[in-house]
XYZ file of C-alpha atoms in Angstrom:
284
model
C -11.278 -12.002 77.186
C -14.834 -10.897 76.646
C -15.381 -7.452 75.204
C -18.278 -6.538 77.492
C -17.136 -6.143 81.120
C -20.748 -6.492 82.269
C -20.721 -10.179 81.340
C -17.980 -11.180 83.755
C -18.243 -8.592 86.506
C -19.507 -10.372 89.659
C -21.381 -7.320 90.956
C -22.407 -3.862 89.886
C -19.712 -1.499 91.140
C -19.152 2.220 91.582
C -16.224 3.325 89.468
C -14.673 6.782 89.642
C -13.347 8.174 86.377
C -10.952 11.083 86.709
C -10.372 13.196 83.626
C -13.950 12.224 82.785
C -14.461 14.963 80.197
C -11.124 14.331 78.496
C -10.291 12.499 75.307
C -10.175 9.034 76.902
C -12.253 9.643 80.012
C -15.420 10.554 78.126
C -15.273 7.284 76.179
C -14.647 5.345 79.391
C -17.622 6.919 81.170
C -19.944 5.968 78.316
C -18.562 2.428 77.985
C -18.821 1.645 81.692
C -22.338 3.076 81.908
C -23.426 1.113 78.835
C -22.125 -2.061 80.518
C -24.319 -1.385 83.541
C -21.801 -0.039 86.041
C -22.359 2.851 88.397
C -20.086 5.613 87.183
C -18.966 8.708 89.019
C -17.290 11.308 86.829
C -14.780 13.766 88.274
C -14.616 17.220 86.741
C -13.201 20.555 87.814
C -16.215 22.146 86.123
C -19.239 19.821 86.521
C -21.676 22.288 84.964
C -19.720 22.048 81.717
C -19.275 18.255 81.741
C -22.025 17.544 79.167
C -22.433 13.918 80.248
C -25.629 11.810 80.261
C -28.072 12.423 83.107
C -27.538 8.974 84.583
C -23.869 9.769 85.242
C -23.092 11.224 88.660
C -20.770 14.162 88.046
C -18.826 15.488 91.037
C -16.526 18.453 91.415
C -12.885 17.929 92.297
C -9.346 18.846 91.342
C -6.696 16.128 91.366
C -4.051 18.643 92.401
C -6.024 19.222 95.639
C -6.599 15.918 97.451
C -8.897 17.594 99.987
C -11.351 18.315 97.165
C -11.595 14.598 96.334
C -12.986 13.215 99.600
C -16.591 13.143 98.404
C -15.597 11.848 94.974
C -13.949 8.757 96.497
C -16.776 7.868 98.900
C -18.065 4.355 98.204
C -15.774 3.824 95.236
C -14.241 0.397 94.612
C -12.280 1.170 91.441
C -10.784 4.283 89.894
C -9.354 5.371 86.574
C -6.580 7.879 87.189
C -4.875 10.415 84.996
C -1.472 11.781 85.982
C -1.686 15.284 84.538
C -3.802 18.138 85.768
C -4.489 21.810 85.181
C -4.765 23.755 81.972
C -1.047 23.305 81.267
C -1.036 19.521 81.694
C 1.409 19.471 84.583
C 2.335 16.165 86.238
C 0.684 15.504 89.570
C 3.028 15.786 92.536
C 0.535 14.736 95.221
C 0.090 11.115 94.228
C 0.730 9.930 97.774
C -2.222 11.943 99.114
C -4.532 10.731 96.350
C -3.651 7.076 96.792
C -3.905 7.196 100.595
C -7.380 8.674 100.186
C -8.263 5.946 97.671
C -7.123 3.216 100.068
C -9.077 4.682 102.985
C -12.152 4.811 100.762
C -11.922 1.112 99.908
C -10.600 1.289 96.364
C -9.361 -2.155 95.344
C -8.131 -1.636 91.813
C -7.151 1.136 89.453
C -5.993 1.978 85.982
C -3.522 4.761 85.257
C -3.304 6.552 81.924
C 0.459 6.970 81.775
C 2.544 9.552 79.997
C 6.137 9.517 78.807
C 7.458 9.345 82.365
C 6.042 7.969 85.574
C 4.726 10.380 88.182
C 4.011 10.510 91.887
C 0.791 8.578 91.202
C 2.573 5.435 90.009
C 5.138 5.741 92.788
C 2.392 5.899 95.417
C 0.478 2.986 93.902
C 3.552 0.754 94.153
C 3.522 1.173 97.911
C -0.228 0.668 98.243
C -2.627 -2.251 98.588
C -4.409 -1.313 95.340
C -4.054 -3.553 92.314
C -3.381 -1.391 89.266
C -2.580 -1.480 85.587
C -0.752 1.199 83.607
C -2.055 2.089 80.135
C 0.727 3.238 77.825
C -0.472 4.670 74.493
C 2.244 6.299 72.413
C -0.006 8.730 70.539
C -3.752 9.346 70.355
C -5.553 9.444 67.029
C -7.246 12.588 68.343
C -3.954 14.472 68.078
C -4.905 14.890 64.414
C -7.548 17.383 65.545
C -4.678 19.883 65.742
C -4.760 19.826 61.946
C -8.395 20.926 61.743
C -7.782 24.656 61.312
C -5.338 24.290 58.426
C -7.472 21.607 56.776
C -10.628 23.732 56.956
C -8.882 26.952 55.997
C -6.382 25.790 53.392
C -6.904 22.083 52.681
C -3.405 21.275 53.893
C -1.586 19.562 56.774
C 1.864 20.917 57.564
C 4.373 19.392 59.995
C 7.986 18.327 60.362
C 7.493 14.679 61.314
C 7.076 12.253 58.427
C 7.664 8.947 60.237
C 4.885 6.373 60.695
C 3.033 6.240 63.994
C 0.847 3.419 65.326
C -1.686 5.883 66.720
C -4.445 4.410 68.874
C -8.147 5.259 69.030
C -9.149 6.833 72.347
C -12.147 4.495 72.584
C -9.760 1.532 72.488
C -7.722 2.955 75.358
C -10.977 3.314 77.264
C -12.030 -0.226 76.373
C -8.813 -1.644 77.826
C -9.328 0.458 80.952
C -12.918 -0.771 81.274
C -11.826 -4.399 81.216
C -8.968 -3.832 83.662
C -11.282 -2.002 86.067
C -14.043 -4.600 86.040
C -12.311 -7.948 85.578
C -9.694 -9.823 87.560
C -6.146 -10.539 86.439
C -4.889 -7.098 85.426
C -3.082 -5.976 88.568
C 0.604 -5.315 87.959
C 0.239 -5.163 84.169
C 1.700 -2.539 81.857
C -0.288 -2.280 78.671
C 1.442 -0.699 75.662
C -1.334 0.410 73.321
C -1.300 1.003 69.588
C -3.651 1.057 66.673
C -3.675 -1.770 64.109
C -1.517 0.131 61.588
C 1.518 2.394 61.575
C 0.663 5.322 59.302
C 2.697 8.346 58.284
C 1.141 11.798 58.718
C 0.664 11.877 54.942
C -1.267 8.595 55.068
C -3.418 9.876 57.941
C -4.048 13.037 55.925
C -5.266 10.861 53.049
C -7.677 9.063 55.413
C -9.139 12.388 56.510
C -9.437 13.511 52.880
C -11.444 10.371 52.102
C -13.640 10.937 55.148
C -14.481 14.546 54.269
C -14.703 13.900 50.537
C -12.234 16.480 49.264
C -8.485 16.673 48.518
C -6.130 17.534 51.384
C -2.404 18.046 50.812
C 0.399 17.031 53.172
C 3.379 19.395 53.300
C 6.595 18.533 55.149
C 8.076 21.481 57.053
C 11.618 22.519 57.892
C 12.678 22.683 61.550
C 12.224 26.433 61.699
C 8.809 26.233 60.075
C 7.841 23.573 62.613
C 8.934 25.824 65.470
C 6.663 28.548 64.168
C 3.777 26.089 63.792
C 4.120 24.897 67.392
C 4.456 28.447 68.679
C 1.225 29.336 66.886
C -0.595 26.966 69.276
C 0.782 28.955 72.204
C 3.184 26.259 73.372
C 6.118 27.366 75.571
C 9.625 27.180 74.147
C 10.615 24.045 76.073
C 7.627 22.221 74.586
C 8.468 23.561 71.124
C 11.995 22.164 71.358
C 10.659 18.876 72.727
C 8.394 18.684 69.682
C 11.333 19.268 67.338
C 13.394 16.520 68.972
C 10.449 14.147 68.916
C 9.858 14.815 65.227
C 13.515 14.207 64.410
C 14.115 11.280 66.791
C 10.871 9.414 67.439
C 10.843 6.684 70.102
C 11.177 3.159 68.748
C 7.733 2.205 70.052
C 6.055 5.003 68.094
C 5.731 2.841 64.969
C 5.386 -0.500 66.745
C 2.013 -2.188 66.283
C 1.146 -4.252 69.352
C -1.845 -6.612 69.819
C -2.763 -5.420 73.318
C -6.189 -3.990 72.473
C -7.385 -7.238 70.920
C -5.760 -9.387 73.605
C -7.464 -7.496 76.431
C -10.843 -6.616 74.897
C -11.337 -9.533 72.508
C -11.735 -7.384 69.403
C -9.344 -5.696 66.952
C -8.349 -2.090 67.472
C -10.166 0.596 65.523
C -8.426 1.958 62.419
C -7.493 5.561 61.764
C -9.799 5.494 58.745
C -12.726 4.741 61.062
C -11.619 7.508 63.449
C -11.500 9.940 60.518
C -15.066 9.059 59.524
C -16.281 9.509 63.115
C -14.626 12.927 63.319
C -15.081 14.162 59.755
C -17.281 17.022 60.991
C -14.243 18.535 62.770
C -12.441 18.956 59.441
C -15.274 20.377 57.368
C -15.594 24.117 56.832
């Protein structure tokens, strides 16, 4: 498939991007706009969106379908997230959202999926909307959690030492852009990975190269990991989930898949390139 959705899209379309100021959504907004599509960005706080002037930013909260009526007006395609709120809770009102989307004339959608399916996927199955589910195991941007310890101490500390095929957020967005603007993606599930499976120590080395100074990786004990996760303010159930994940990673976590290249026509971005793009976040 062609990388640029503008080349094969039969008409300029209005596409709604939910989670538009998030890790993936911001990339998707920019990519769709650069390809010539009309983009409408949904944000709970439009004044803080910090998006280009040509992007129409509208207020709305996915947990409140009534607040989305204006956002869906005249929209033919939508990128959906399944979590909302400051605590990242799963949406429970998927049926209301999808009924609104259908009434508004939405024909196709992408869904950024999590570990488990939500009411959004359930509602889409019973709808007339063609949709694709994007299934990244882990974002490269998760490494931003290491920024404080890298800047303050030149060290990354964590329990997990297994390799992960982390994927660049821009590649997730690129797959979404193709699926939203080209035919043939309805009913697809797209597992997404980066081109390499790297251990946390190897990712630490990439960041060290990017910032131009030594950074040490230190493996933690379970109790030390609990304290690290608590320091981010995570609740105890999330802390224990993190421990289990570190000790028993899913099989797909280290599995490199060719989906990004198959869908977009170009290889996935490497973690080394992500580290260079984000080196400023790790410098004191």
